[in-house]
Tab-separated table of C-alpha atoms in Angstrom:
chain	number	residue	atom	x	y	z
F	26	MET	CA	-54.987	-47.315	-61.394
F	27	HIS	CA	-57.595	-47.604	-58.645
F	28	ALA	CA	-56.823	-44.153	-57.203
F	29	LEU	CA	-56.838	-42.573	-60.680
F	30	GLU	CA	-60.153	-44.183	-61.548
F	31	ALA	CA	-61.731	-43.117	-58.246
F	32	SER	CA	-60.698	-39.484	-58.856
F	33	SER	CA	-61.930	-39.496	-62.447
F	34	LEU	CA	-65.266	-41.091	-61.531
F	35	TRP	CA	-65.803	-38.496	-58.782
F	36	LEU	CA	-65.140	-35.670	-61.245
F	37	ARG	CA	-67.259	-37.198	-64.011
F	38	ALA	CA	-70.230	-37.276	-61.666
F	39	ARG	CA	-69.900	-33.566	-60.842
F	40	ALA	CA	-68.276	-31.801	-63.792
F	41	PRO	CA	-70.016	-30.594	-66.967
F	42	ALA	CA	-69.196	-32.053	-70.411
F	43	PRO	CA	-66.034	-34.198	-70.553
F	44	PRO	CA	-63.075	-31.921	-71.314
F	45	ARG	CA	-61.103	-32.210	-74.549
F	46	VAL	CA	-58.363	-29.775	-73.465
F	47	ALA	CA	-56.510	-29.501	-70.158
F	48	ILE	CA	-54.449	-26.447	-69.177
F	49	ILE	CA	-51.914	-26.481	-66.354
F	50	CYS	CA	-51.350	-22.943	-65.093
F	51	GLY	CA	-47.889	-21.958	-63.872
F	52	SER	CA	-46.891	-19.528	-61.124
F	53	GLY	CA	-49.060	-16.411	-61.259
F	54	LEU	CA	-50.897	-17.613	-64.379
F	55	GLY	CA	-54.019	-19.108	-62.811
F	56	GLY	CA	-56.127	-16.342	-64.351
F	57	ILE	CA	-56.484	-18.445	-67.486
F	58	ALA	CA	-59.184	-20.349	-65.620
F	59	ASP	CA	-61.083	-17.101	-65.043
F	60	ARG	CA	-61.746	-16.933	-68.784
F	61	LEU	CA	-63.687	-20.186	-68.814
F	62	GLN	CA	-67.366	-19.871	-69.661
F	63	GLU	CA	-69.841	-21.476	-67.235
F	64	PRO	CA	-67.060	-22.481	-64.808
F	65	VAL	CA	-67.406	-25.246	-62.244
F	66	ALA	CA	-64.542	-25.416	-59.724
F	67	PHE	CA	-63.303	-28.059	-57.278
F	68	ASP	CA	-60.576	-27.676	-54.676
F	69	PHE	CA	-57.815	-30.266	-54.898
F	70	ALA	CA	-58.498	-31.100	-51.258
F	71	ASP	CA	-62.087	-32.141	-52.062
F	72	ILE	CA	-61.207	-34.561	-54.877
F	73	PRO	CA	-60.540	-38.130	-53.712
F	74	ASN	CA	-56.835	-39.048	-53.784
F	75	PHE	CA	-55.828	-35.678	-55.270
F	76	PRO	CA	-52.556	-34.269	-53.872
F	77	SER	CA	-52.415	-30.643	-52.732
F	78	SER	CA	-50.150	-27.812	-53.872
F	79	THR	CA	-48.347	-25.752	-51.220
F	80	VAL	CA	-46.666	-23.035	-53.327
F	81	ALA	CA	-47.647	-19.341	-53.332
F	82	GLY	CA	-49.319	-18.424	-56.629
F	83	HIS	CA	-50.851	-21.905	-56.986
F	84	ALA	CA	-54.444	-21.859	-55.743
F	85	GLY	CA	-54.965	-25.630	-55.898
F	86	ARG	CA	-58.230	-25.922	-57.850
F	87	LEU	CA	-59.598	-27.641	-60.940
F	88	VAL	CA	-61.927	-25.468	-63.011
F	89	PHE	CA	-64.118	-26.928	-65.752
F	90	GLY	CA	-65.826	-24.900	-68.485
F	91	ARG	CA	-65.414	-23.839	-72.104
F	92	LEU	CA	-62.598	-21.798	-73.620
F	93	GLY	CA	-62.204	-20.967	-77.287
F	94	GLY	CA	-65.197	-23.172	-77.983
F	95	GLN	CA	-63.472	-26.194	-76.433
F	96	PRO	CA	-64.637	-28.104	-73.325
F	97	THR	CA	-61.696	-27.439	-71.022
F	98	VAL	CA	-60.331	-28.148	-67.555
F	99	CYS	CA	-57.728	-25.876	-65.929
F	100	THR	CA	-55.524	-26.463	-62.935
F	101	GLN	CA	-55.034	-23.300	-60.929
F	102	GLY	CA	-51.764	-24.474	-59.498
F	103	ARG	CA	-49.576	-27.502	-60.018
F	104	LEU	CA	-47.518	-29.958	-58.010
F	105	HIS	CA	-43.722	-29.899	-57.784
F	106	SER	CA	-41.234	-32.552	-56.762
F	107	TYR	CA	-39.479	-30.055	-54.460
F	108	GLU	CA	-42.624	-29.962	-52.312
F	109	GLY	CA	-41.807	-33.559	-51.404
F	110	HIS	CA	-44.153	-35.219	-53.889
F	111	PRO	CA	-42.862	-38.334	-55.666
F	112	ALA	CA	-42.932	-38.162	-59.451
F	113	TRP	CA	-46.070	-40.296	-59.793
F	114	LYS	CA	-47.974	-37.864	-57.582
F	115	VAL	CA	-46.768	-34.807	-59.536
F	116	VAL	CA	-48.292	-36.265	-62.709
F	117	PHE	CA	-51.441	-37.649	-61.037
F	118	PRO	CA	-53.674	-34.836	-62.419
F	119	VAL	CA	-52.460	-35.448	-65.988
F	120	ARG	CA	-53.424	-39.105	-65.802
F	121	VAL	CA	-56.818	-38.205	-64.371
F	122	PHE	CA	-57.312	-35.817	-67.302
F	123	HIS	CA	-56.561	-38.666	-69.691
F	124	LEU	CA	-59.227	-40.821	-68.038
F	125	LEU	CA	-61.681	-37.903	-68.307
F	126	GLY	CA	-61.204	-37.829	-72.089
F	127	VAL	CA	-58.655	-35.029	-72.520
F	128	ARG	CA	-56.732	-35.193	-75.801
F	129	ILE	CA	-54.669	-31.979	-75.687
F	130	LEU	CA	-52.575	-30.709	-72.781
F	131	ILE	CA	-51.333	-27.105	-72.615
F	132	VAL	CA	-48.681	-26.551	-69.959
F	133	THR	CA	-47.605	-23.063	-68.924
F	134	ASN	CA	-44.817	-22.062	-66.593
F	135	ALA	CA	-42.766	-19.185	-65.279
F	136	ALA	CA	-39.125	-19.544	-66.340
F	137	GLY	CA	-35.750	-17.869	-66.076
F	138	ALA	CA	-33.960	-16.732	-69.225
F	139	ILE	CA	-30.768	-18.613	-70.001
F	140	ASN	CA	-30.618	-17.279	-73.560
F	141	PRO	CA	-29.056	-13.794	-73.294
F	142	ASP	CA	-31.272	-12.531	-76.129
F	143	TYR	CA	-34.433	-13.174	-74.095
F	144	SER	CA	-36.074	-10.392	-72.089
F	145	VAL	CA	-38.310	-10.465	-69.037
F	146	GLY	CA	-41.889	-10.667	-70.290
F	147	ASP	CA	-41.086	-12.732	-73.401
F	148	LEU	CA	-43.203	-15.790	-74.175
F	149	VAL	CA	-41.526	-18.985	-75.331
F	150	VAL	CA	-43.197	-21.718	-77.364
F	151	ILE	CA	-41.327	-24.802	-76.133
F	152	ARG	CA	-40.003	-27.003	-78.932
F	153	ASP	CA	-37.865	-29.337	-76.799
F	154	HIS	CA	-36.668	-29.861	-73.240
F	155	VAL	CA	-33.813	-31.150	-71.114
F	156	ASP	CA	-35.028	-33.286	-68.223
F	157	LEU	CA	-32.186	-33.035	-65.702
F	158	PRO	CA	-34.007	-34.944	-62.912
F	159	GLY	CA	-35.008	-37.590	-65.454
F	160	LEU	CA	-31.463	-37.978	-66.734
F	161	ALA	CA	-30.434	-38.540	-63.114
F	162	GLY	CA	-32.987	-41.359	-62.717
F	163	ASN	CA	-35.901	-39.393	-61.246
F	164	GLY	CA	-38.176	-39.194	-64.276
F	165	ALA	CA	-41.965	-39.116	-64.186
F	166	LEU	CA	-42.276	-42.680	-65.538
F	167	ARG	CA	-39.953	-44.267	-63.001
F	168	GLY	CA	-41.406	-47.308	-61.245
F	169	PRO	CA	-43.892	-49.972	-62.348
F	170	ASN	CA	-45.503	-49.231	-65.708
F	171	GLU	CA	-49.288	-49.032	-66.054
F	172	PRO	CA	-49.909	-50.629	-69.480
F	173	GLN	CA	-53.468	-49.228	-69.455
F	174	LEU	CA	-51.906	-45.764	-69.659
F	175	GLY	CA	-49.022	-46.286	-72.068
F	176	PRO	CA	-45.881	-48.203	-73.041
F	177	ARG	CA	-42.945	-49.075	-70.795
F	178	PHE	CA	-40.458	-47.323	-73.111
F	179	LEU	CA	-41.565	-43.956	-74.445
F	180	CYS	CA	-40.128	-42.002	-77.381
F	181	MET	CA	-39.814	-38.325	-76.405
F	182	SER	CA	-38.217	-36.898	-79.553
F	183	ASP	CA	-41.613	-35.463	-80.561
F	184	ALA	CA	-42.786	-34.447	-77.095
F	185	TYR	CA	-44.186	-31.074	-78.209
F	186	ASP	CA	-46.765	-31.251	-80.990
F	187	ALA	CA	-45.620	-29.480	-84.171
F	188	ALA	CA	-49.136	-28.491	-85.253
F	189	LEU	CA	-49.894	-26.978	-81.839
F	190	ARG	CA	-46.598	-25.074	-81.910
F	191	SER	CA	-47.516	-23.670	-85.327
F	192	ALA	CA	-50.948	-22.672	-84.007
F	193	ALA	CA	-49.340	-20.853	-81.077
F	194	LEU	CA	-46.952	-18.952	-83.354
F	195	ALA	CA	-49.804	-18.013	-85.693
F	196	ALA	CA	-51.943	-16.893	-82.762
F	197	GLY	CA	-49.070	-14.839	-81.370
F	198	LYS	CA	-48.554	-13.139	-84.717
F	199	ALA	CA	-52.261	-12.290	-84.911
F	200	LEU	CA	-52.070	-10.816	-81.399
F	201	GLY	CA	-49.111	-8.644	-82.410
F	202	LEU	CA	-46.613	-10.220	-80.022
F	203	GLY	CA	-43.812	-9.835	-82.560
F	204	ALA	CA	-40.280	-10.507	-81.334
F	205	SER	CA	-41.459	-11.120	-77.765
F	206	LEU	CA	-42.770	-14.538	-78.875
F	207	ARG	CA	-39.886	-17.014	-79.044
F	208	ARG	CA	-39.250	-20.664	-79.810
F	209	GLY	CA	-36.839	-22.412	-77.498
F	210	THR	CA	-35.626	-25.275	-75.360
F	211	TYR	CA	-36.677	-25.511	-71.710
F	212	ALA	CA	-34.717	-27.257	-68.966
F	213	MET	CA	-36.160	-28.588	-65.737
F	214	VAL	CA	-34.089	-28.466	-62.565
F	215	GLY	CA	-35.158	-29.917	-59.237
F	216	GLY	CA	-35.450	-26.679	-57.225
F	217	PRO	CA	-36.500	-25.019	-55.049
F	218	GLY	CA	-33.183	-23.151	-55.142
F	219	TYR	CA	-32.464	-21.001	-58.183
F	220	GLU	CA	-29.429	-21.828	-60.303
F	221	THR	CA	-25.852	-20.860	-59.518
F	222	VAL	CA	-23.874	-18.943	-62.123
F	223	ALA	CA	-21.957	-22.122	-63.020
F	224	GLU	CA	-25.203	-24.070	-63.420
F	225	SER	CA	-26.695	-21.380	-65.660
F	226	ARG	CA	-23.563	-21.411	-67.815
F	227	LEU	CA	-23.736	-25.205	-68.030
F	228	LEU	CA	-27.359	-25.070	-69.172
F	229	ARG	CA	-26.511	-22.518	-71.852
F	230	SER	CA	-23.725	-24.775	-73.123
F	231	LEU	CA	-26.362	-27.501	-73.566
F	232	GLY	CA	-28.455	-25.245	-75.804
F	233	VAL	CA	-31.039	-24.363	-73.142
F	234	ASP	CA	-32.986	-21.119	-73.552
F	235	ALA	CA	-35.160	-21.113	-70.417
F	236	VAL	CA	-35.100	-22.927	-67.088
F	237	GLY	CA	-37.701	-23.810	-64.481
F	238	MET	CA	-38.747	-26.353	-61.866
F	239	SER	CA	-41.803	-27.976	-63.447
F	240	THR	CA	-43.585	-28.976	-66.675
F	241	VAL	CA	-41.344	-31.818	-67.897
F	242	PRO	CA	-42.899	-34.563	-65.695
F	243	GLU	CA	-46.378	-33.519	-66.841
F	244	VAL	CA	-45.272	-33.577	-70.479
F	245	ALA	CA	-43.785	-37.054	-70.085
F	246	ALA	CA	-46.957	-38.386	-68.464
F	247	ALA	CA	-49.129	-36.760	-71.120
F	248	ARG	CA	-47.129	-38.278	-73.963
F	249	HIS	CA	-47.184	-41.639	-72.172
F	250	CYS	CA	-50.999	-41.433	-72.318
F	251	GLY	CA	-50.989	-40.350	-75.964
F	252	LEU	CA	-51.948	-36.708	-75.381
F	253	ARG	CA	-50.793	-33.935	-77.699
F	254	VAL	CA	-48.805	-31.267	-75.848
F	255	LEU	CA	-48.198	-27.530	-76.188
F	256	GLY	CA	-45.740	-25.905	-73.787
F	257	LEU	CA	-45.493	-22.161	-73.072
F	258	SER	CA	-42.957	-20.411	-70.821
F	259	LEU	CA	-43.276	-16.852	-69.560
F	260	ILE	CA	-39.842	-15.354	-68.930
F	261	THR	CA	-40.088	-13.809	-65.466
F	262	ASN	CA	-36.394	-13.243	-64.681
F	263	LYS	CA	-32.943	-13.493	-66.214
F	264	ALA	CA	-30.734	-16.228	-64.797
F	265	ALA	CA	-27.424	-15.168	-63.288
F	266	MET	CA	-24.738	-15.731	-65.925
F	267	ASP	CA	-21.785	-13.885	-64.315
F	268	TYR	CA	-20.475	-12.919	-60.904
F	269	GLY	CA	-20.594	-9.118	-61.044
F	270	ARG	CA	-17.822	-6.535	-61.006
F	271	ARG	CA	-16.468	-7.517	-57.597
F	272	ASP	CA	-15.281	-10.839	-59.021
F	273	ASP	CA	-13.695	-9.449	-62.190
F	274	ASP	CA	-10.194	-10.249	-60.914
F	275	ASP	CA	-11.213	-13.826	-60.166
F	276	ASP	CA	-12.690	-14.172	-63.655
F	277	GLU	CA	-9.472	-12.975	-65.240
F	278	GLU	CA	-7.418	-15.432	-63.217
F	279	GLU	CA	-9.739	-18.262	-64.268
F	280	GLY	CA	-9.746	-17.465	-67.971
F	281	GLY	CA	-12.146	-14.551	-68.385
F	282	GLU	CA	-15.897	-14.093	-68.346
F	283	GLU	CA	-16.820	-16.907	-70.690
F	284	GLY	CA	-20.509	-17.479	-71.177
F	285	GLY	CA	-21.857	-14.332	-69.578
F	286	GLY	CA	-20.246	-10.927	-70.003
F	287	HIS	CA	-20.849	-8.695	-67.017
F	288	ARG	CA	-23.619	-6.190	-66.564
F	289	GLY	CA	-21.397	-3.420	-65.196
F	290	GLY	CA	-22.903	-3.724	-61.707
F	291	ASP	CA	-21.435	-4.822	-58.408
F	292	GLU	CA	-24.022	-7.455	-57.544
F	293	VAL	CA	-24.834	-10.778	-59.147
F	294	GLU	CA	-28.352	-11.191	-60.583
F	295	ARG	CA	-30.687	-12.484	-57.860
F	296	ALA	CA	-33.909	-14.314	-58.675
F	297	SER	CA	-36.879	-14.347	-56.291
F	298	HIS	CA	-40.340	-15.884	-56.244
F	299	ASP	CA	-41.858	-12.451	-55.610
F	300	GLU	CA	-40.361	-11.273	-58.907
F	301	VAL	CA	-41.756	-14.336	-60.669
F	302	LEU	CA	-45.265	-13.659	-59.373
F	303	ALA	CA	-45.060	-9.929	-60.170
F	304	VAL	CA	-44.095	-10.515	-63.808
F	305	GLY	CA	-46.724	-13.237	-64.049
F	306	GLU	CA	-49.346	-10.722	-62.930
F	307	GLN	CA	-48.101	-8.098	-65.405
F	308	ARG	CA	-48.130	-10.470	-68.378
F	309	ALA	CA	-51.024	-12.713	-67.362
F	310	ALA	CA	-53.496	-11.144	-69.791
F	311	THR	CA	-51.115	-11.754	-72.710
F	312	VAL	CA	-50.624	-15.407	-71.785
F	313	GLU	CA	-54.362	-15.864	-71.356
F	314	SER	CA	-55.102	-14.266	-74.731
F	315	LEU	CA	-52.539	-16.468	-76.452
F	316	VAL	CA	-53.932	-19.672	-74.947
F	317	GLU	CA	-57.499	-18.715	-75.879
F	318	ALA	CA	-56.429	-17.784	-79.411
F	319	VAL	CA	-54.719	-21.182	-79.821
F	320	LEU	CA	-57.899	-22.985	-78.781
F	321	ASN	CA	-59.843	-20.966	-81.354
F	322	LEU	CA	-57.463	-22.221	-84.061
F	323	ILE	CA	-57.533	-25.945	-83.290
F	324	THR	CA	-60.374	-28.282	-84.181
């Protein structure tokens, strides 16, 4: 707790009004912070005890201001376990937000489509998640519990706030997003490698709609602290669900193309971080408008 308290005290002494809402910006989505009124920014590196992000598309700053009439803090960038951070460090900013007075956390991310009906550029309001690292014993709450933050054993069946989900869907309808606004289940994988075809098929069999390498630890820490959570995924690529035409014979020998159907091309789908950032840039304004519209709806 000492490190958390030192960080929060440092920020309290320098930031404007205590924030009620915190927004964690995913890959290529840091422009949300640019919409804040009267912004005050701090580099992660300047905040005592704050870990630093090393991933392209994650600037590594906290920005305080007002958005949708709400006192807000945004992270331009986030921390990932694949950077070598332990789980407690990945969720360090969320716990600092709690000590600053935040009551609502909005998490955004770039994700790959597992659901074949999803298209690149779709937005997904997350209603549930599958925490693969957590199921393997590497969850965000692993280790000694801090009773000042929350309980040892946490119920996660209501991780994503129903009222906030409804506000996001209403805001999306008002913005004319139509069928490009989805509701779905997100899965976190460890990364930084993208999923194999077999892994993508496994995730689909579990009912997963979108997959990424973040968000779930932050959600767990936020719920542990009693924060309400809204999760939004931007679909930036389609996960590889089949092996391409060159492996058709192999598929037939192994029982057909279950789970994927092939695209008629010779090459398997290949995801890249450059693609993720490019789609994030193309759809950033839509994500930003949706987040701001949600904040205008909540009280």
